[in-house]
Amino acid sequence: QVQLVESGGGLVQAGGSLRVSCAASGRTSSTYTMGWFRQAPGKEREFVAAVAVINWNGGSTYYADSVKGRFTISRDNAKNTVYLQMNSLKPEDTAVYYCAASLRLGSYYVRITAEYVYWGQGTQVTVSS
């Protein structure tokens, strides 16, 4: 089992920045990829970004087109923590952001919600216009 706890959400004005964190505990050695997803009211959960946490993969990162160039995902394997730095935020970025862990690796799998086995409770990010 892997436990995930998100933190760092909040309210920010459009154009501002926010960083959310995800602390993992438990059997983290079994985790290959960590991802961030988000879900806005009335919408399906969607992929935001992911990072490989297996060292031999070199920490490859993946982004949804909607956040590429604005968001940066990073990892600190020593702390078992993954971060999502969000810059140039837009009102349409408003959502609950979820951290997730996958036992898969590779660009084909990282964007698929069903490939993630463990999920955090989510943290609200609200961007005002």
PDB file of C-alpha atoms in Angstrom:
ATOM      1  CA  GLN A   1       0.000   0.000   0.000  1.00  0.00           C
ATOM      2  CA  VAL A   2       1.043   3.559  -0.725  1.00  0.00           C
ATOM      3  CA  GLN A   3      -0.473   6.544   1.050  1.00  0.00           C
ATOM      4  CA  LEU A   4      -0.530   9.941  -0.637  1.00  0.00           C
ATOM      5  CA  VAL A   5      -1.194  13.273   1.026  1.00  0.00           C
ATOM      6  CA  GLU A   6      -1.532  16.477  -0.963  1.00  0.00           C
ATOM      7  CA  SER A   7      -1.002  19.962   0.389  1.00  0.00           C
ATOM      8  CA  GLY A   8      -0.551  23.511  -0.840  1.00  0.00           C
ATOM      9  CA  GLY A   9      -3.800  24.262  -2.583  1.00  0.00           C
ATOM     10  CA  GLY A  10      -5.572  27.563  -2.153  1.00  0.00           C
ATOM     11  CA  LEU A  11      -6.962  30.669  -3.771  1.00  0.00           C
ATOM     12  CA  VAL A  12      -4.894  32.709  -6.195  1.00  0.00           C
ATOM     13  CA  GLN A  13      -5.584  35.417  -8.740  1.00  0.00           C
ATOM     14  CA  ALA A  14      -5.269  34.791 -12.447  1.00  0.00           C
ATOM     15  CA  GLY A  15      -1.661  35.097 -13.543  1.00  0.00           C
ATOM     16  CA  GLY A  16      -0.407  34.035 -10.148  1.00  0.00           C
ATOM     17  CA  SER A  17       1.497  30.980  -9.001  1.00  0.00           C
ATOM     18  CA  LEU A  18       0.924  28.136  -6.609  1.00  0.00           C
ATOM     19  CA  ARG A  19       2.806  24.982  -5.676  1.00  0.00           C
ATOM     20  CA  VAL A  20       1.109  21.812  -4.543  1.00  0.00           C
ATOM     21  CA  SER A  21       2.957  18.937  -2.920  1.00  0.00           C
ATOM     22  CA  CYS A  22       2.330  15.220  -2.594  1.00  0.00           C
ATOM     23  CA  ALA A  23       4.003  13.250   0.170  1.00  0.00           C
ATOM     24  CA  ALA A  24       4.106   9.494  -0.317  1.00  0.00           C
ATOM     25  CA  SER A  25       4.532   6.865   2.358  1.00  0.00           C
ATOM     26  CA  GLY A  26       4.313   3.102   2.607  1.00  0.00           C
ATOM     27  CA  ARG A  27       5.620   0.819  -0.148  1.00  0.00           C
ATOM     28  CA  THR A  28       6.895   3.655  -2.303  1.00  0.00           C
ATOM     29  CA  SER A  29       9.598   1.436  -3.825  1.00  0.00           C
ATOM     30  CA  SER A  30       6.866  -0.250  -5.873  1.00  0.00           C
ATOM     31  CA  THR A  31       5.873   3.028  -7.520  1.00  0.00           C
ATOM     32  CA  TYR A  32       7.120   3.799 -11.020  1.00  0.00           C
ATOM     33  CA  THR A  33       5.245   6.977 -11.893  1.00  0.00           C
ATOM     34  CA  MET A  34       3.672   9.779  -9.909  1.00  0.00           C
ATOM     35  CA  GLY A  35       1.026  11.896 -11.510  1.00  0.00           C
ATOM     36  CA  TRP A  36      -1.214  14.870 -10.955  1.00  0.00           C
ATOM     37  CA  PHE A  37      -4.800  14.901 -12.131  1.00  0.00           C
ATOM     38  CA  ARG A  38      -7.537  17.457 -11.669  1.00  0.00           C
ATOM     39  CA  GLN A  39     -11.286  17.478 -11.638  1.00  0.00           C
ATOM     40  CA  ALA A  40     -13.460  20.542 -12.060  1.00  0.00           C
ATOM     41  CA  PRO A  41     -17.146  20.544 -11.071  1.00  0.00           C
ATOM     42  CA  GLY A  42     -19.234  18.663 -13.596  1.00  0.00           C
ATOM     43  CA  LYS A  43     -16.203  17.444 -15.512  1.00  0.00           C
ATOM     44  CA  GLU A  44     -14.255  14.225 -15.694  1.00  0.00           C
ATOM     45  CA  ARG A  45     -10.939  13.829 -13.967  1.00  0.00           C
ATOM     46  CA  GLU A  46      -8.155  14.752 -16.364  1.00  0.00           C
ATOM     47  CA  PHE A  47      -4.423  14.221 -16.584  1.00  0.00           C
ATOM     48  CA  VAL A  48      -2.207  17.190 -15.746  1.00  0.00           C
ATOM     49  CA  ALA A  49       1.374  15.985 -15.386  1.00  0.00           C
ATOM     50  CA  ALA A  50       3.460  12.974 -14.430  1.00  0.00           C
ATOM     51  CA  VAL A  51       7.029  12.126 -13.545  1.00  0.00           C
ATOM     52  CA  ALA A  52       8.910   8.854 -13.475  1.00  0.00           C
ATOM     53  CA  VAL A  53      10.204   8.179  -9.975  1.00  0.00           C
ATOM     54  CA  ILE A  54      12.351   5.197 -10.874  1.00  0.00           C
ATOM     55  CA  ASN A  55      15.894   6.514 -11.060  1.00  0.00           C
ATOM     56  CA  TRP A  56      16.976   4.492 -14.066  1.00  0.00           C
ATOM     57  CA  ASN A  57      14.287   6.271 -16.079  1.00  0.00           C
ATOM     58  CA  GLY A  58      15.945   9.597 -15.453  1.00  0.00           C
ATOM     59  CA  GLY A  59      12.874  11.318 -14.105  1.00  0.00           C
ATOM     60  CA  SER A  60      11.068  11.705 -17.428  1.00  0.00           C
ATOM     61  CA  THR A  61       8.208  14.171 -17.274  1.00  0.00           C
ATOM     62  CA  TYR A  62       4.923  14.356 -19.124  1.00  0.00           C
ATOM     63  CA  TYR A  63       2.389  17.181 -19.434  1.00  0.00           C
ATOM     64  CA  ALA A  64      -1.064  17.793 -20.735  1.00  0.00           C
ATOM     65  CA  ASP A  65      -1.070  20.258 -23.611  1.00  0.00           C
ATOM     66  CA  SER A  66      -3.228  22.656 -21.595  1.00  0.00           C
ATOM     67  CA  VAL A  67      -0.533  23.150 -18.943  1.00  0.00           C
ATOM     68  CA  LYS A  68       2.669  22.686 -20.931  1.00  0.00           C
ATOM     69  CA  GLY A  69       4.967  25.663 -20.441  1.00  0.00           C
ATOM     70  CA  ARG A  70       3.080  26.852 -17.349  1.00  0.00           C
ATOM     71  CA  PHE A  71       3.281  23.897 -14.946  1.00  0.00           C
ATOM     72  CA  THR A  72       6.364  22.012 -13.820  1.00  0.00           C
ATOM     73  CA  ILE A  73       6.349  18.656 -12.080  1.00  0.00           C
ATOM     74  CA  SER A  74       9.356  17.636 -10.032  1.00  0.00           C
ATOM     75  CA  ARG A  75      10.315  14.960  -7.548  1.00  0.00           C
ATOM     76  CA  ASP A  76      12.444  14.614  -4.473  1.00  0.00           C
ATOM     77  CA  ASN A  77      13.011  10.899  -4.117  1.00  0.00           C
ATOM     78  CA  ALA A  78      14.821  11.323  -0.799  1.00  0.00           C
ATOM     79  CA  LYS A  79      11.685  12.897   0.653  1.00  0.00           C
ATOM     80  CA  ASN A  80       9.250  10.730  -1.326  1.00  0.00           C
ATOM     81  CA  THR A  81       7.594  13.943  -2.420  1.00  0.00           C
ATOM     82  CA  VAL A  82       6.365  15.188  -5.781  1.00  0.00           C
ATOM     83  CA  TYR A  83       5.651  18.822  -6.505  1.00  0.00           C
ATOM     84  CA  LEU A  84       3.564  20.629  -9.075  1.00  0.00           C
ATOM     85  CA  GLN A  85       4.616  24.227  -9.616  1.00  0.00           C
ATOM     86  CA  MET A  86       1.815  26.106 -11.342  1.00  0.00           C
ATOM     87  CA  ASN A  87       2.563  29.457 -12.956  1.00  0.00           C
ATOM     88  CA  SER A  88       0.463  31.816 -15.075  1.00  0.00           C
ATOM     89  CA  LEU A  89      -2.650  30.310 -13.592  1.00  0.00           C
ATOM     90  CA  LYS A  90      -5.963  30.754 -15.378  1.00  0.00           C
ATOM     91  CA  PRO A  91      -9.529  30.542 -14.056  1.00  0.00           C
ATOM     92  CA  GLU A  92      -9.952  27.339 -16.069  1.00  0.00           C
ATOM     93  CA  ASP A  93      -7.243  25.738 -13.914  1.00  0.00           C
ATOM     94  CA  THR A  94      -9.697  25.795 -11.005  1.00  0.00           C
ATOM     95  CA  ALA A  95     -10.240  22.232  -9.832  1.00  0.00           C
ATOM     96  CA  VAL A  96      -9.500  19.702  -7.151  1.00  0.00           C
ATOM     97  CA  TYR A  97      -5.982  18.462  -7.793  1.00  0.00           C
ATOM     98  CA  TYR A  98      -5.226  14.832  -7.038  1.00  0.00           C
ATOM     99  CA  CYS A  99      -1.899  13.114  -6.646  1.00  0.00           C
ATOM    100  CA  ALA A 100      -1.692   9.525  -7.848  1.00  0.00           C
ATOM    101  CA  ALA A 101       0.802   6.681  -8.016  1.00  0.00           C
ATOM    102  CA  SER A 102       1.155   4.157 -10.791  1.00  0.00           C
ATOM    103  CA  LEU A 103       2.981   0.854 -11.076  1.00  0.00           C
ATOM    104  CA  ARG A 104       3.406   1.530 -14.791  1.00  0.00           C
ATOM    105  CA  LEU A 105       5.999   3.469 -16.692  1.00  0.00           C
ATOM    106  CA  GLY A 106       6.026   5.059 -20.098  1.00  0.00           C
ATOM    107  CA  SER A 107       4.285   7.699 -22.142  1.00  0.00           C
ATOM    108  CA  TYR A 108       1.473   5.356 -23.176  1.00  0.00           C
ATOM    109  CA  TYR A 109       0.306   4.766 -19.628  1.00  0.00           C
ATOM    110  CA  VAL A 110       0.969   7.972 -17.724  1.00  0.00           C
ATOM    111  CA  ARG A 111      -2.054   9.849 -19.066  1.00  0.00           C
ATOM    112  CA  ILE A 112      -4.567   7.093 -18.306  1.00  0.00           C
ATOM    113  CA  THR A 113      -6.479   7.549 -15.051  1.00  0.00           C
ATOM    114  CA  ALA A 114      -7.183   3.837 -14.675  1.00  0.00           C
ATOM    115  CA  GLU A 115      -3.462   3.037 -14.651  1.00  0.00           C
ATOM    116  CA  TYR A 116      -3.030   4.775 -11.302  1.00  0.00           C
ATOM    117  CA  VAL A 117      -3.536   2.530  -8.312  1.00  0.00           C
ATOM    118  CA  TYR A 118      -3.189   4.893  -5.380  1.00  0.00           C
ATOM    119  CA  TRP A 119      -4.809   8.306  -4.965  1.00  0.00           C
ATOM    120  CA  GLY A 120      -4.623  11.146  -2.510  1.00  0.00           C
ATOM    121  CA  GLN A 121      -7.642  12.926  -1.082  1.00  0.00           C
ATOM    122  CA  GLY A 122      -7.195  15.981  -3.301  1.00  0.00           C
ATOM    123  CA  THR A 123      -6.500  19.647  -2.697  1.00  0.00           C
ATOM    124  CA  GLN A 124      -8.599  22.535  -3.983  1.00  0.00           C
ATOM    125  CA  VAL A 125      -7.029  25.087  -6.295  1.00  0.00           C
ATOM    126  CA  THR A 126      -9.155  28.113  -7.114  1.00  0.00           C
ATOM    127  CA  VAL A 127      -8.054  30.770  -9.590  1.00  0.00           C
ATOM    128  CA  SER A 128     -10.059  33.977  -9.528  1.00  0.00           C
ATOM    129  CA  SER A 129     -10.399  36.218 -12.560  1.00  0.00           C
TER     130      SER A 129
END
